Amino acid sequence: MFEAIKKKFSAEGNEPTGSTSKPDISREKSAELFEKAKTLFPGGVNSPVRAFKSVYGTPLFIKKGDGCHLWDADDNEFIDFCCSWGPLILGHNNNKVREKVIEIMQNGMSFGAPTALENELAELILKNNKYIEKIRFVSSGTEAVMSAIRLARGNTKRDKILKFEGCYHGHTDSLLVKAGSGLVTFGETSSAGVPKAFADETIVVALNDKEAVTKAFEDFKDQIAAIIIEPVPANNGLLLQEKDFLQFLREICTQNGTLLIFDEVISGFRIGFEGAAGHYQIKPDIITYGKIIGGGLPVGAYGASAQIMSNISPEGAVYQAGTLSGNPVAMAAGIAQLTELLRIGFYKDLNNKTEEFTTAIQRFATARNYKFKVFTIGSIFWFAFTDQETIHRADEIDAGSMEKFKKMHRELLNRGIYFGPSGYEVGFISAAHTKIDLEKAKRAIFESLEVVFSGK
Ligand code: PLP
């Protein structure tokens, strides 16, 4: 993962150089705010990718969002395909979410005691998701994963975790590890501050590699507590897996008394209400959620069978707690958002809209013989500057191709289109993207591709 983290967050030099086919947008106010921010935060940001290290220019400071539109501090307007990295499946400032949040806030913001809203959100999820029976709310995806790992270890009384190179699971110590050079390796820490002893408990193998997984179970017989995977790996490009591979993981876990964790922080409620588990119809032992579940406020969750969840404190011996867990305002946002997602036809419409959009872009690129492929699932998509038909593993991505993304990102911003500032990040489409927005975005993408491939 370290390589991926490095690739995501620290590409060389982000000064605008070279010509663009359109004048650069003004970033004067954003630049001023960034200068100030640098005196306040490490690197000027509160999360590394926001620093625009992998693309041109100063980060844009966002002032306002509405529907699928964003406005920055310089009053530039954009159609947004980042959607706060996934949570905003209904778009920015959705009426129903906003009104519910305002209504609940009238009664106070936090009590550190149970509220009916927690029950309401949990019921909404559990009644409509056959893959988990009980759930626990936390405040971020990282926290959900960290807790799921502890639960798996507590449940199996084993220590080792197997993860895949190219999957990101938040910044919990034992998962900030990258693969070494062998088929099956102990993780090497991918961040300073992670003790080697922690990384030694994490085995890292390549995605889509049954042989490596089988060997890991031979090498570490009866030691692996859990396999954790993003069933839709969407943090290092979009490394779509075959159902057959996920099914294989299910089986090898069952045979070895190992728990299978699906990290659905991105895919949960995104590619369907039941996420990737529902899409592939594979039942993992534990599922983690984040992003969409909180309607844009900080919420994460993990769920499993009632039996596995009974290990969690105060019922069981695995300790996990949180001052703001189940926060009423965040629950309210989640309830409002998930209620919308349960409307008949919601996912069909969203996914069809995405398919139409990505198919048109692919058709344009293919007709011009561009080395460019759009990978997509549900309402997630990824632009890869490649001619490979499939990319299943992190090491199949050509790092050199990111230069093209960098150029494209700048062209897109100059045409009012906002993408996450790294070629390793996926794009999201929300219910708020209208036909007109998508037509406008398509034209901008076509023009930008022409500039990138003309080598101007
Ligand atoms: N797991 C996955 C699959 C993620 O994509 C992320 C964040 O992008 C996380 C975990 C961590 O979530 P958070 O950033 O809310 O801590």
Tab-separated table of C-alpha atoms and ligand atoms in Angstrom:
chain	number	residue	atom	x	y	z
A	1	MET	CA	0.000	0.000	0.000
A	2	PHE	CA	2.884	2.334	0.662
A	3	GLU	CA	3.600	2.576	-3.028
A	4	ALA	CA	-0.046	3.305	-3.631
A	5	ILE	CA	-0.130	5.865	-0.826
A	6	LYS	CA	3.007	7.472	-2.182
A	7	LYS	CA	1.560	7.443	-5.659
A	8	LYS	CA	-1.710	8.912	-4.459
A	9	PHE	CA	-0.316	11.622	-2.304
A	10	SER	CA	3.145	12.648	-3.380
A	11	ALA	CA	3.684	12.926	-7.081
A	12	GLU	CA	6.484	15.298	-7.922
A	13	GLY	CA	5.925	19.026	-8.212
A	14	ASN	CA	2.505	20.490	-8.756
A	15	GLU	CA	3.361	23.827	-10.250
A	16	PRO	CA	1.431	24.630	-13.400
A	17	THR	CA	3.788	24.254	-16.323
A	18	GLY	CA	3.236	23.884	-20.031
A	19	SER	CA	0.365	25.242	-22.019
A	20	THR	CA	-3.312	24.478	-21.706
A	21	SER	CA	-5.858	24.710	-24.468
A	22	LYS	CA	-7.878	27.076	-22.258
A	23	PRO	CA	-6.701	29.740	-19.816
A	24	ASP	CA	-6.207	28.485	-16.259
A	25	ILE	CA	-9.039	29.392	-13.887
A	26	SER	CA	-8.251	31.954	-11.229
A	27	ARG	CA	-7.099	30.390	-7.967
A	28	GLU	CA	-6.090	33.587	-6.251
A	29	LYS	CA	-8.295	33.252	-3.169
A	30	SER	CA	-7.688	29.520	-2.873
A	31	ALA	CA	-3.935	30.198	-3.030
A	32	GLU	CA	-4.229	32.792	-0.274
A	33	LEU	CA	-6.217	30.389	1.905
A	34	PHE	CA	-3.715	27.620	1.227
A	35	GLU	CA	-0.808	29.823	2.275
A	36	LYS	CA	-2.622	30.518	5.541
A	37	ALA	CA	-3.542	26.828	5.945
A	38	LYS	CA	0.113	25.856	5.592
A	39	THR	CA	0.842	27.823	8.751
A	40	LEU	CA	-1.885	25.886	10.567
A	41	PHE	CA	-1.861	22.296	9.316
A	42	PRO	CA	0.881	19.937	8.184
A	43	GLY	CA	1.048	20.402	4.422
A	44	GLY	CA	-1.828	22.868	4.709
A	45	VAL	CA	-4.522	20.169	4.852
A	46	ASN	CA	-6.391	17.834	7.165
A	47	SER	CA	-6.120	14.840	4.823
A	48	PRO	CA	-3.155	14.370	2.456
A	49	VAL	CA	-4.782	13.934	-0.964
A	50	ARG	CA	-6.439	17.359	-0.623
A	51	ALA	CA	-3.039	19.027	-1.050
A	52	PHE	CA	-3.191	18.538	-4.867
A	53	LYS	CA	0.315	17.046	-4.846
A	54	SER	CA	-0.472	14.779	-7.782
A	55	VAL	CA	-2.039	17.430	-10.005
A	56	TYR	CA	-1.356	20.962	-11.106
A	57	GLY	CA	-1.737	24.045	-9.007
A	58	THR	CA	-2.928	25.039	-5.605
A	59	PRO	CA	-5.781	23.078	-3.964
A	60	LEU	CA	-9.201	24.573	-4.508
A	61	PHE	CA	-10.871	25.753	-1.316
A	62	ILE	CA	-14.552	24.929	-1.574
A	63	LYS	CA	-17.134	27.444	-0.502
A	64	LYS	CA	-20.400	25.807	-1.379
A	65	GLY	CA	-22.026	22.749	-2.936
A	66	ASP	CA	-25.500	22.307	-4.315
A	67	GLY	CA	-26.764	19.317	-6.286
A	68	CYS	CA	-23.808	18.153	-8.358
A	69	HIS	CA	-22.298	21.652	-8.419
A	70	LEU	CA	-19.433	23.086	-6.383
A	71	TRP	CA	-18.159	26.626	-6.010
A	72	ASP	CA	-14.656	27.451	-4.881
A	73	ALA	CA	-13.337	30.487	-3.014
A	74	ASP	CA	-12.715	32.274	-6.338
A	75	ASP	CA	-16.337	31.658	-7.391
A	76	ASN	CA	-15.387	29.138	-10.054
A	77	GLU	CA	-18.239	26.702	-10.583
A	78	PHE	CA	-17.717	22.987	-11.218
A	79	ILE	CA	-19.690	19.840	-11.899
A	80	ASP	CA	-18.437	17.562	-9.135
A	81	PHE	CA	-17.425	13.923	-9.729
A	82	CYS	CA	-15.636	13.547	-6.400
A	83	CYS	CA	-18.792	13.882	-4.286
A	84	SER	CA	-16.768	14.200	-1.070
A	85	TRP	CA	-15.037	10.904	-2.021
A	86	GLY	CA	-18.301	9.013	-2.217
A	87	PRO	CA	-20.705	9.872	0.621
A	88	LEU	CA	-22.846	12.284	-1.402
A	89	ILE	CA	-24.851	9.837	-3.455
A	90	LEU	CA	-27.737	12.339	-3.475
A	91	GLY	CA	-25.467	15.262	-4.286
A	92	HIS	CA	-24.619	18.305	-2.184
A	93	ASN	CA	-27.057	19.996	0.138
A	94	ASN	CA	-29.871	17.570	-0.511
A	95	ASN	CA	-33.162	19.037	0.787
A	96	LYS	CA	-34.334	15.947	2.612
A	97	VAL	CA	-31.007	15.363	4.355
A	98	ARG	CA	-30.574	19.014	5.259
A	99	GLU	CA	-34.095	19.372	6.630
A	100	LYS	CA	-33.864	16.227	8.736
A	101	VAL	CA	-30.522	17.346	10.167
A	102	ILE	CA	-31.885	20.798	11.023
A	103	GLU	CA	-34.980	19.269	12.626
A	104	ILE	CA	-32.940	16.956	14.859
A	105	MET	CA	-30.381	19.627	15.749
A	106	GLN	CA	-33.144	21.673	17.379
A	107	ASN	CA	-33.074	19.084	20.178
A	108	GLY	CA	-29.351	19.223	20.846
A	109	MET	CA	-26.291	17.772	19.177
A	110	SER	CA	-24.984	14.956	21.344
A	111	PHE	CA	-25.947	13.167	24.523
A	112	GLY	CA	-23.529	10.267	24.933
A	113	ALA	CA	-26.632	8.197	25.678
A	114	PRO	CA	-28.831	6.056	23.446
A	115	THR	CA	-31.403	7.747	21.203
A	116	ALA	CA	-34.301	6.404	19.143
A	117	LEU	CA	-32.496	7.651	16.017
A	118	GLU	CA	-29.842	4.957	16.381
A	119	ASN	CA	-32.565	2.312	16.440
A	120	GLU	CA	-34.205	3.895	13.423
A	121	LEU	CA	-31.071	3.928	11.276
A	122	ALA	CA	-30.060	0.417	12.369
A	123	GLU	CA	-33.522	-0.966	11.547
A	124	LEU	CA	-33.535	0.743	8.194
A	125	ILE	CA	-30.261	-0.982	7.364
A	126	LEU	CA	-30.846	-4.399	8.906
A	127	LYS	CA	-34.349	-4.824	7.457
A	128	ASN	CA	-33.003	-4.182	3.985
A	129	ASN	CA	-29.690	-6.014	4.141
A	130	LYS	CA	-29.706	-9.760	4.579
A	131	TYR	CA	-25.934	-9.955	5.002
A	132	ILE	CA	-25.748	-8.652	8.584
A	133	GLU	CA	-27.931	-9.165	11.659
A	134	LYS	CA	-26.464	-6.651	14.067
A	135	ILE	CA	-24.558	-3.435	13.589
A	136	ARG	CA	-22.445	-1.026	15.643
A	137	PHE	CA	-22.094	2.643	14.657
A	138	VAL	CA	-18.731	4.414	14.870
A	139	SER	CA	-17.514	7.724	13.473
A	140	SER	CA	-15.352	6.898	10.434
A	141	GLY	CA	-14.435	4.173	7.991
A	142	THR	CA	-11.046	3.759	9.646
A	143	GLU	CA	-12.697	3.182	12.992
A	144	ALA	CA	-15.097	0.654	11.470
A	145	VAL	CA	-12.217	-1.330	9.962
A	146	MET	CA	-10.096	-1.121	13.107
A	147	SER	CA	-13.017	-2.466	15.140
A	148	ALA	CA	-13.820	-5.209	12.621
A	149	ILE	CA	-10.228	-6.429	12.765
A	150	ARG	CA	-10.317	-6.528	16.563
A	151	LEU	CA	-13.633	-8.369	16.413
A	152	ALA	CA	-12.197	-10.951	14.014
A	153	ARG	CA	-9.158	-11.460	16.233
A	154	GLY	CA	-11.287	-11.703	19.377
A	155	ASN	CA	-13.671	-14.119	17.711
A	156	THR	CA	-11.050	-16.470	16.262
A	157	LYS	CA	-8.388	-16.035	18.949
A	158	ARG	CA	-5.861	-15.629	16.150
A	159	ASP	CA	-3.674	-12.622	15.349
A	160	LYS	CA	-2.794	-12.543	11.672
A	161	ILE	CA	-4.699	-10.607	9.041
A	162	LEU	CA	-4.413	-11.113	5.300
A	163	LYS	CA	-4.875	-8.080	3.087
A	164	PHE	CA	-4.380	-7.298	-0.583
A	165	GLU	CA	-1.938	-4.942	-2.206
A	166	GLY	CA	-3.943	-2.111	-3.756
A	167	CYS	CA	-6.764	-2.155	-1.188
A	168	TYR	CA	-6.990	0.746	1.227
A	169	HIS	CA	-8.719	0.304	4.546
A	170	GLY	CA	-8.114	3.611	6.295
A	171	HIS	CA	-5.156	4.539	8.434
A	172	THR	CA	-5.305	1.927	11.172
A	173	ASP	CA	-1.779	0.738	12.088
A	174	SER	CA	-2.007	-2.911	11.111
A	175	LEU	CA	-3.272	-2.068	7.630
A	176	LEU	CA	-0.749	0.613	6.741
A	177	VAL	CA	1.439	-2.016	5.210
A	178	LYS	CA	2.638	-2.827	1.731
A	179	ALA	CA	3.686	-6.062	0.122
A	180	GLY	CA	7.293	-7.156	0.099
A	181	SER	CA	8.844	-8.819	-2.935
A	182	GLY	CA	7.611	-12.428	-2.531
A	183	LEU	CA	4.363	-14.143	-3.453
A	184	VAL	CA	3.250	-14.100	0.177
A	185	THR	CA	4.912	-11.570	2.436
A	186	PHE	CA	4.594	-10.037	5.831
A	187	GLY	CA	3.642	-6.462	5.394
A	188	GLU	CA	6.285	-3.794	5.517
A	189	THR	CA	5.108	-0.677	7.268
A	190	SER	CA	3.983	1.967	4.824
A	191	SER	CA	3.940	4.828	7.286
A	192	ALA	CA	6.458	6.017	9.806
A	193	GLY	CA	5.162	5.369	13.295
A	194	VAL	CA	3.762	1.899	12.622
A	195	PRO	CA	5.676	-0.620	14.749
A	196	LYS	CA	7.243	-3.428	12.740
A	197	ALA	CA	5.633	-5.871	15.168
A	198	PHE	CA	2.203	-4.692	13.987
A	199	ALA	CA	3.100	-5.075	10.344
A	200	ASP	CA	4.390	-8.569	11.106
A	201	GLU	CA	0.826	-9.584	11.904
A	202	THR	CA	-0.354	-8.554	8.431
A	203	ILE	CA	0.203	-10.759	5.415
A	204	VAL	CA	-0.007	-8.990	2.065
A	205	VAL	CA	-0.716	-10.670	-1.268
A	206	ALA	CA	-1.713	-9.487	-4.739
A	207	LEU	CA	-5.362	-9.213	-5.690
A	208	ASN	CA	-6.786	-11.861	-8.013
A	209	ASP	CA	-4.062	-14.340	-7.015
A	210	LYS	CA	-5.567	-17.568	-5.713
A	211	GLU	CA	-2.191	-19.244	-5.568
A	212	ALA	CA	-0.794	-16.616	-3.204
A	213	VAL	CA	-3.829	-16.821	-0.928
A	214	THR	CA	-3.617	-20.626	-0.836
A	215	LYS	CA	0.099	-20.429	-0.004
A	216	ALA	CA	-0.589	-17.947	2.783
A	217	PHE	CA	-2.975	-20.442	4.378
A	218	GLU	CA	-0.303	-23.158	4.064
A	219	ASP	CA	2.456	-20.954	5.495
A	220	PHE	CA	0.317	-19.615	8.341
A	221	LYS	CA	-1.949	-22.551	9.097
A	222	ASP	CA	-4.481	-21.823	11.864
A	223	GLN	CA	-3.025	-18.351	12.392
A	224	ILE	CA	-5.102	-16.155	10.083
A	225	ALA	CA	-7.971	-14.438	11.898
A	226	ALA	CA	-9.372	-12.669	8.840
A	227	ILE	CA	-9.007	-11.853	5.202
A	228	ILE	CA	-9.956	-8.251	4.584
A	229	ILE	CA	-10.720	-7.049	1.073
A	230	GLU	CA	-12.461	-4.177	-0.623
A	231	PRO	CA	-14.746	-6.396	-2.734
A	232	VAL	CA	-14.806	-3.482	-5.160
A	233	PRO	CA	-11.246	-2.170	-4.773
A	234	ALA	CA	-11.684	1.523	-5.497
A	235	ASN	CA	-8.768	3.274	-3.819
A	236	ASN	CA	-5.973	2.470	-6.225
A	237	GLY	CA	-7.787	2.770	-9.473
A	238	LEU	CA	-10.823	0.540	-9.825
A	239	LEU	CA	-9.388	-2.981	-9.637
A	240	LEU	CA	-12.558	-4.922	-10.371
A	241	GLN	CA	-12.381	-8.539	-9.206
A	242	GLU	CA	-14.043	-11.567	-10.759
A	243	LYS	CA	-16.878	-12.996	-8.683
A	244	ASP	CA	-14.998	-16.283	-8.849
A	245	PHE	CA	-12.086	-14.803	-6.865
A	246	LEU	CA	-14.358	-13.407	-4.151
A	247	GLN	CA	-16.162	-16.759	-3.988
A	248	PHE	CA	-12.800	-18.486	-3.638
A	249	LEU	CA	-11.984	-16.219	-0.669
A	250	ARG	CA	-15.316	-17.116	0.895
A	251	GLU	CA	-14.555	-20.800	0.567
A	252	ILE	CA	-10.966	-20.764	1.745
A	253	CYS	CA	-11.973	-18.717	4.790
A	254	THR	CA	-14.721	-21.182	5.683
A	255	GLN	CA	-12.366	-24.135	5.262
A	256	ASN	CA	-9.778	-22.559	7.554
A	257	GLY	CA	-11.931	-21.080	10.303
A	258	THR	CA	-10.920	-17.589	9.107
A	259	LEU	CA	-13.390	-14.706	8.932
A	260	LEU	CA	-13.955	-12.881	5.667
A	261	ILE	CA	-14.279	-9.109	6.043
A	262	PHE	CA	-15.717	-7.087	3.183
A	263	ASP	CA	-14.611	-3.484	3.568
A	264	GLU	CA	-17.589	-1.756	1.973
A	265	VAL	CA	-16.771	1.780	3.068
A	266	ILE	CA	-17.014	2.799	-0.597
A	267	SER	CA	-19.146	0.049	-2.144
A	268	GLY	CA	-21.697	-0.148	0.682
A	269	PHE	CA	-25.013	1.490	-0.335
A	270	ARG	CA	-23.226	2.624	-3.520
A	271	ILE	CA	-23.498	-0.241	-5.972
A	272	GLY	CA	-26.801	-1.249	-4.430
A	273	PHE	CA	-28.348	-1.002	-0.977
A	274	GLU	CA	-26.689	-4.293	-0.036
A	275	GLY	CA	-23.388	-3.161	-1.512
A	276	ALA	CA	-20.934	-5.612	-3.027
A	277	ALA	CA	-22.173	-8.490	-0.852
A	278	GLY	CA	-25.560	-8.114	-2.543
A	279	HIS	CA	-24.076	-7.476	-5.977
A	280	TYR	CA	-21.947	-10.629	-5.929
A	281	GLN	CA	-24.302	-12.514	-3.607
A	282	ILE	CA	-21.481	-13.545	-1.326
A	283	LYS	CA	-21.934	-13.476	2.418
A	284	PRO	CA	-18.837	-12.246	4.233
A	285	ASP	CA	-18.571	-12.706	8.006
A	286	ILE	CA	-18.136	-9.026	8.830
A	287	ILE	CA	-18.896	-5.937	6.738
A	288	THR	CA	-17.601	-2.417	7.319
A	289	TYR	CA	-19.396	0.701	6.147
A	290	GLY	CA	-18.710	4.423	6.051
A	291	LYS	CA	-19.270	7.367	3.717
A	292	ILE	CA	-22.861	7.003	2.364
A	293	ILE	CA	-24.203	5.609	5.650
A	294	GLY	CA	-23.704	9.033	7.281
A	295	GLY	CA	-25.320	11.194	4.591
A	296	GLY	CA	-22.202	13.423	4.537
A	297	LEU	CA	-21.638	13.485	8.309
A	298	PRO	CA	-18.960	11.422	10.070
A	299	VAL	CA	-20.373	7.908	10.470
A	300	GLY	CA	-18.928	4.449	10.036
A	301	ALA	CA	-20.335	1.075	11.031
A	302	TYR	CA	-19.559	-2.596	11.140
A	303	GLY	CA	-21.983	-5.454	11.130
A	304	ALA	CA	-22.077	-9.243	11.203
A	305	SER	CA	-24.252	-12.120	12.385
A	306	ALA	CA	-25.756	-11.744	15.859
A	307	GLN	CA	-23.430	-14.500	17.012
A	308	ILE	CA	-20.234	-12.776	15.823
A	309	MET	CA	-21.423	-9.383	17.071
A	310	SER	CA	-22.070	-10.885	20.511
A	311	ASN	CA	-18.311	-10.728	21.038
A	312	ILE	CA	-18.493	-6.930	21.231
A	313	SER	CA	-18.499	-5.170	24.578
A	314	PRO	CA	-20.633	-4.912	26.724
A	315	GLU	CA	-22.057	-8.267	25.554
A	316	GLY	CA	-18.673	-9.801	24.859
A	317	ALA	CA	-14.988	-9.371	25.581
A	318	VAL	CA	-13.928	-7.321	22.530
A	319	TYR	CA	-13.784	-3.706	23.681
A	320	GLN	CA	-14.909	-0.911	21.364
A	321	ALA	CA	-16.506	2.402	22.285
A	322	GLY	CA	-16.988	5.994	21.116
A	323	THR	CA	-18.068	9.300	22.683
A	324	LEU	CA	-19.794	10.411	19.491
A	325	SER	CA	-20.793	6.954	18.199
A	326	GLY	CA	-24.401	7.009	17.023
A	327	ASN	CA	-24.445	10.800	17.206
A	328	PRO	CA	-28.069	11.908	16.701
A	329	VAL	CA	-27.337	14.515	14.035
A	330	ALA	CA	-25.244	12.065	12.031
A	331	MET	CA	-27.910	9.363	12.457
A	332	ALA	CA	-30.517	11.812	11.170
A	333	ALA	CA	-28.468	12.496	8.035
A	334	GLY	CA	-28.030	8.749	7.505
A	335	ILE	CA	-31.743	8.043	7.952
A	336	ALA	CA	-32.727	10.737	5.473
A	337	GLN	CA	-30.196	9.634	2.878
A	338	LEU	CA	-30.788	5.880	3.126
A	339	THR	CA	-34.569	6.397	2.972
A	340	GLU	CA	-34.084	7.992	-0.439
A	341	LEU	CA	-31.907	5.110	-1.598
A	342	LEU	CA	-34.677	2.645	-0.808
A	343	ARG	CA	-37.048	4.274	-3.284
A	344	ILE	CA	-37.959	1.865	-6.069
A	345	GLY	CA	-35.722	2.304	-9.088
A	346	PHE	CA	-33.155	4.495	-7.317
A	347	TYR	CA	-30.120	2.341	-8.122
A	348	LYS	CA	-31.399	1.317	-11.547
A	349	ASP	CA	-31.671	4.967	-12.590
A	350	LEU	CA	-28.327	5.937	-11.093
A	351	ASN	CA	-26.471	2.979	-12.547
A	352	ASN	CA	-28.066	3.366	-15.991
A	353	LYS	CA	-27.138	7.038	-16.026
A	354	THR	CA	-23.553	6.132	-15.163
A	355	GLU	CA	-23.398	3.455	-17.826
A	356	GLU	CA	-24.670	5.813	-20.505
A	357	PHE	CA	-22.102	8.421	-19.470
A	358	THR	CA	-19.119	6.077	-19.320
A	359	THR	CA	-20.100	4.222	-22.505
A	360	ALA	CA	-20.208	7.484	-24.455
A	361	ILE	CA	-16.760	8.450	-23.168
A	362	GLN	CA	-15.331	5.030	-24.008
A	363	ARG	CA	-16.873	5.175	-27.474
A	364	PHE	CA	-15.304	8.572	-28.107
A	365	ALA	CA	-11.856	7.378	-26.970
A	366	THR	CA	-12.014	4.084	-28.843
A	367	ALA	CA	-13.060	5.781	-32.087
A	368	ARG	CA	-9.885	7.861	-31.888
A	369	ASN	CA	-7.641	4.965	-30.860
A	370	TYR	CA	-6.750	6.642	-27.603
A	371	LYS	CA	-4.989	4.469	-25.058
A	372	PHE	CA	-7.782	5.066	-22.587
A	373	LYS	CA	-10.239	2.862	-20.778
A	374	VAL	CA	-13.149	3.670	-18.502
A	375	PHE	CA	-13.711	1.014	-15.845
A	376	THR	CA	-17.058	1.165	-14.122
A	377	ILE	CA	-19.374	-0.552	-11.670
A	378	GLY	CA	-22.652	0.858	-10.381
A	379	SER	CA	-22.127	4.613	-10.138
A	380	ILE	CA	-18.342	4.376	-9.638
A	381	PHE	CA	-15.972	4.887	-12.558
A	382	TRP	CA	-12.261	5.233	-13.188
A	383	PHE	CA	-10.343	6.684	-16.114
A	384	ALA	CA	-7.262	4.609	-16.914
A	385	PHE	CA	-4.754	5.646	-19.539
A	386	THR	CA	-4.208	2.118	-20.779
A	387	ASP	CA	-5.176	-0.260	-23.565
A	388	GLN	CA	-5.526	-3.234	-21.220
A	389	GLU	CA	-9.011	-4.711	-21.271
A	390	THR	CA	-8.880	-5.550	-17.563
A	391	ILE	CA	-6.847	-4.350	-14.596
A	392	HIS	CA	-7.257	-6.617	-11.583
A	393	ARG	CA	-4.065	-5.919	-9.639
A	394	ALA	CA	-2.260	-2.848	-8.383
A	395	ASP	CA	0.947	-3.744	-10.224
A	396	GLU	CA	-0.906	-3.747	-13.554
A	397	ILE	CA	-1.322	0.029	-13.391
A	398	ASP	CA	1.269	1.981	-15.352
A	399	ALA	CA	2.503	4.672	-12.950
A	400	GLY	CA	3.807	6.674	-15.930
A	401	SER	CA	0.271	7.076	-17.253
A	402	MET	CA	-0.544	9.340	-14.299
A	403	GLU	CA	1.159	12.212	-16.123
A	404	LYS	CA	-1.733	12.075	-18.575
A	405	PHE	CA	-4.261	12.231	-15.757
A	406	LYS	CA	-2.449	15.220	-14.309
A	407	LYS	CA	-2.814	17.070	-17.580
A	408	MET	CA	-6.408	16.006	-17.979
A	409	HIS	CA	-7.279	17.144	-14.456
A	410	ARG	CA	-6.104	20.651	-15.257
A	411	GLU	CA	-7.973	20.720	-18.566
A	412	LEU	CA	-11.119	19.558	-16.788
A	413	LEU	CA	-10.886	22.166	-14.039
A	414	ASN	CA	-10.457	24.815	-16.706
A	415	ARG	CA	-13.731	23.566	-18.225
A	416	GLY	CA	-15.655	23.507	-14.953
A	417	ILE	CA	-15.331	19.806	-14.131
A	418	TYR	CA	-14.044	18.691	-10.726
A	419	PHE	CA	-12.412	15.293	-10.213
A	420	GLY	CA	-10.517	14.036	-7.167
A	421	PRO	CA	-6.927	15.292	-7.489
A	422	SER	CA	-5.227	11.960	-8.250
A	423	GLY	CA	-5.329	9.543	-11.164
A	424	TYR	CA	-5.596	6.677	-8.684
A	425	GLU	CA	-8.941	7.946	-7.417
A	426	VAL	CA	-12.292	6.912	-8.800
A	427	GLY	CA	-15.160	9.211	-9.782
A	428	PHE	CA	-18.716	9.041	-8.488
A	429	ILE	CA	-22.040	9.961	-10.034
A	430	SER	CA	-24.863	11.114	-7.798
A	431	ALA	CA	-28.618	11.247	-8.198
A	432	ALA	CA	-28.195	15.013	-8.559
A	433	HIS	CA	-26.224	14.779	-11.834
A	434	THR	CA	-28.771	15.725	-14.488
A	435	LYS	CA	-28.702	14.851	-18.174
A	436	ILE	CA	-27.658	18.438	-18.917
A	437	ASP	CA	-24.782	18.270	-16.407
A	438	LEU	CA	-23.610	14.974	-17.832
A	439	GLU	CA	-23.797	16.248	-21.409
A	440	LYS	CA	-21.729	19.277	-20.431
A	441	ALA	CA	-19.254	17.074	-18.586
A	442	LYS	CA	-18.966	14.704	-21.551
A	443	ARG	CA	-18.103	17.552	-23.901
A	444	ALA	CA	-15.463	18.799	-21.471
A	445	ILE	CA	-14.035	15.297	-21.119
A	446	PHE	CA	-13.908	14.831	-24.903
A	447	GLU	CA	-12.094	18.150	-25.348
A	448	SER	CA	-9.697	17.372	-22.525
A	449	LEU	CA	-8.913	13.946	-23.960
A	450	GLU	CA	-8.196	15.583	-27.314
A	451	VAL	CA	-5.741	17.951	-25.652
A	452	VAL	CA	-4.056	15.164	-23.667
A	453	PHE	CA	-3.687	12.890	-26.678
A	454	SER	CA	-2.685	15.612	-29.091
A	455	GLY	CA	0.340	16.180	-26.834
A	456	LYS	CA	-0.291	19.949	-26.841
B	1	PLP	N1	-12.000	1.642	3.834
B	1	PLP	C1	-12.160	2.041	2.571
B	1	PLP	C2	-12.483	1.020	1.518
B	1	PLP	C3	-12.054	3.386	2.245
B	1	PLP	O1	-12.225	3.770	0.972
B	1	PLP	C4	-11.761	4.323	3.256
B	1	PLP	C5	-11.607	5.747	2.927
B	1	PLP	O2	-11.580	6.165	1.813
B	1	PLP	C6	-11.611	3.866	4.562
B	1	PLP	C7	-11.739	2.524	4.822
B	1	PLP	C8	-11.343	4.838	5.660
B	1	PLP	O3	-12.467	5.612	5.870
B	1	PLP	P1	-12.333	7.060	6.567
B	1	PLP	O4	-11.603	7.922	5.629
B	1	PLP	O5	-13.759	7.465	6.813
B	1	PLP	O6	-11.594	6.831	7.845
